[in-house]
Short mmCIF file of C-alpha atoms and ligand atoms in Angstrom, two decimals:
data_model
loop_
_atom_site.label_atom_id
_atom_site.label_comp_id
_atom_site.label_asym_id
_atom_site.label_seq_id
_atom_site.Cartn_x
_atom_site.Cartn_y
_atom_site.Cartn_z
CA MET A 1 115.63 41.19 -43.92
CA ILE A 2 112.05 40.14 -42.75
CA LEU A 3 110.93 36.86 -41.57
CA PHE A 4 107.71 35.45 -42.86
CA GLU A 5 105.80 32.28 -41.86
CA LEU A 6 104.43 31.08 -44.90
CA ARG A 7 101.94 28.56 -45.51
CA CYS A 8 101.65 26.57 -48.65
CA ALA A 9 98.11 25.02 -50.21
CA HIS A 10 98.82 21.67 -48.47
CA GLN A 11 99.07 23.61 -45.14
CA HIS A 12 102.74 23.26 -44.94
CA HIS A 13 104.48 25.79 -42.73
CA PHE A 14 107.61 27.03 -43.52
CA GLU A 15 109.49 30.35 -42.60
CA ALA A 16 111.12 32.49 -45.47
CA TRP A 17 113.72 35.50 -45.21
CA PHE A 18 112.67 38.31 -47.60
CA ARG A 19 114.45 41.86 -48.40
CA ASP A 20 111.20 43.56 -47.39
CA GLY A 21 107.26 43.13 -47.59
CA ALA A 22 107.12 44.25 -51.29
CA THR A 23 109.81 41.38 -52.29
CA TYR A 24 107.79 38.66 -50.84
CA ASP A 25 104.73 40.13 -52.35
CA ALA A 26 106.47 40.12 -55.75
CA GLN A 27 108.00 36.81 -55.37
CA ALA A 28 104.93 35.35 -54.35
CA ALA A 29 102.81 36.86 -57.06
CA LYS A 30 105.39 35.44 -59.74
CA GLY A 31 105.26 31.92 -58.19
CA GLU A 32 108.84 32.04 -57.21
CA ILE A 33 108.47 30.91 -53.53
CA ALA A 34 107.95 27.04 -53.30
CA CYS A 35 107.06 25.15 -50.41
CA PRO A 36 110.20 23.28 -49.46
CA VAL A 37 108.28 20.15 -48.25
CA CYS A 38 106.18 19.61 -51.55
CA GLY A 39 107.55 22.28 -54.07
CA ASP A 40 103.63 23.98 -54.18
CA CYS A 41 103.93 27.43 -55.24
CA ALA A 42 100.63 28.57 -54.23
CA VAL A 43 102.08 29.93 -50.78
CA ASP A 44 100.45 32.32 -48.41
CA LYS A 45 101.29 34.14 -45.43
CA ALA A 46 100.55 31.97 -42.25
CA PRO A 47 98.37 33.41 -39.47
CA MET A 48 100.41 35.71 -37.19
CA ALA A 49 101.87 34.08 -34.16
CA PRO A 50 99.96 30.67 -33.41
CA HIS A 51 102.02 30.22 -30.45
CA LEU A 52 101.16 33.54 -28.81
CA ALA A 53 97.59 32.57 -29.56
CA LYS A 54 97.90 29.30 -27.87
CA THR A 55 99.57 30.91 -24.97
CA ARG A 56 96.67 33.39 -24.61
CA GLY A 57 94.18 30.39 -25.03
CA THR A 58 95.78 28.37 -22.33
CA ALA A 59 95.96 31.35 -19.65
CA LEU A 60 92.58 31.76 -20.30
CA ASP A 61 91.26 28.47 -19.56
CA ALA A 62 93.68 28.58 -16.52
CA GLN A 63 91.72 31.43 -15.42
CA GLU A 64 88.48 29.97 -15.85
CA ALA A 65 89.79 26.70 -14.39
CA VAL A 66 90.18 29.14 -11.25
CA GLY A 67 87.04 30.30 -11.57
CA GLU A 68 85.23 27.22 -11.53
CA MET A 69 87.19 25.84 -8.45
CA ARG A 70 86.56 29.14 -6.44
CA LYS A 71 82.77 28.67 -7.25
CA VAL A 72 82.81 25.23 -6.02
CA LEU A 73 84.79 26.02 -2.59
CA VAL A 74 82.32 29.10 -2.02
CA ASP A 75 79.25 26.54 -2.59
CA MET A 76 80.94 23.55 -0.25
CA LYS A 77 81.75 26.75 2.28
CA ARG A 78 78.09 27.88 2.07
CA ARG A 79 76.81 24.15 2.64
CA VAL A 80 79.03 23.89 5.69
CA GLN A 81 77.88 27.21 6.92
CA GLU A 82 73.87 26.00 6.66
CA ASN A 83 74.40 22.57 7.93
CA CYS A 84 77.17 22.59 10.51
CA GLU A 85 77.71 24.70 13.91
CA ASP A 86 80.05 27.23 14.07
CA VAL A 87 82.43 26.63 16.98
CA GLY A 88 85.32 29.01 16.09
CA GLU A 89 88.26 28.62 17.89
CA ARG A 90 87.25 25.89 20.15
CA PHE A 91 87.07 23.48 16.86
CA PRO A 92 89.92 21.34 18.24
CA GLU A 93 88.24 21.05 21.63
CA GLU A 94 84.91 20.30 20.37
CA ALA A 95 85.87 18.03 17.42
CA ARG A 96 87.66 15.85 20.46
CA LYS A 97 85.10 16.01 22.91
CA ILE A 98 82.72 14.83 20.17
CA HIS A 99 85.14 12.11 19.06
CA TYR A 100 85.10 10.79 22.62
CA GLY A 101 81.76 11.26 23.01
CA ASP A 102 81.70 13.80 25.81
CA SER A 103 79.57 16.06 23.54
CA GLU A 104 76.96 15.54 21.36
CA ALA A 105 77.64 14.01 18.17
CA ARG A 106 76.52 16.69 15.57
CA PRO A 107 78.46 18.40 12.38
CA ILE A 108 80.78 21.06 13.48
CA TYR A 109 83.44 23.43 11.94
CA GLY A 110 85.65 26.15 12.97
CA GLU A 111 89.17 26.89 12.78
CA ALA A 112 92.19 24.87 13.63
CA THR A 113 96.05 25.80 13.41
CA PRO A 114 97.73 23.19 11.01
CA ALA A 115 99.63 21.42 14.33
CA GLU A 116 96.26 21.31 16.15
CA ALA A 117 94.52 19.62 13.11
CA ARG A 118 97.56 17.27 12.89
CA ASP A 119 97.09 16.39 16.46
CA LEU A 120 93.38 15.75 15.67
CA GLU A 121 94.46 13.42 12.85
CA GLU A 122 96.84 11.40 15.00
CA GLU A 123 93.98 10.72 17.56
CA GLY A 124 91.95 9.57 14.82
CA VAL A 125 89.54 12.40 15.14
CA ALA A 126 87.84 12.54 12.03
CA ILE A 127 88.13 16.20 10.29
CA GLN A 128 88.16 17.29 7.05
CA ARG A 129 90.31 20.53 5.89
CA ILE A 130 88.83 22.67 3.50
CA PRO A 131 89.99 25.62 1.81
CA TRP A 132 88.22 28.50 3.08
CA VAL A 133 87.67 31.26 0.40
CA ALA A 134 86.92 34.65 1.24
CA GLU A 135 83.59 35.66 -0.55
CA GLY A 136 82.69 38.73 -2.51
CA ASN A 137 83.61 39.92 -6.04
ZN1 ZN B 206 103.69 22.30 -49.09
#
């Protein structure tokens, strides 16, 4: 037995079992297969696996979305690097100094552990956490 997804001339989709492909061909040719919705006998095999095609399309869209997101993040990273001073691991210290006026106010960037970042935020130091994507490829 073989299961075919069929479609009538009115685009109703339905499934039907046949002994084999040849049986389907013979019955379809003689107009013996009728659409269960409208009774139309002009049935045809529906395009294969519409579900699979949809899944693949979605996966591709997700991949493209990740690619787009990555571009945005790389662009943001470059702009930070061009416009801000890299203070590296001294970031929490420098950010605090700038906040309290002990250091010249200027845009800086660097590293902070999640705990350090939380401490700064709790102190009211205006910082922004951004995903630092690896470049290349
Ligand atoms: Zn129909």
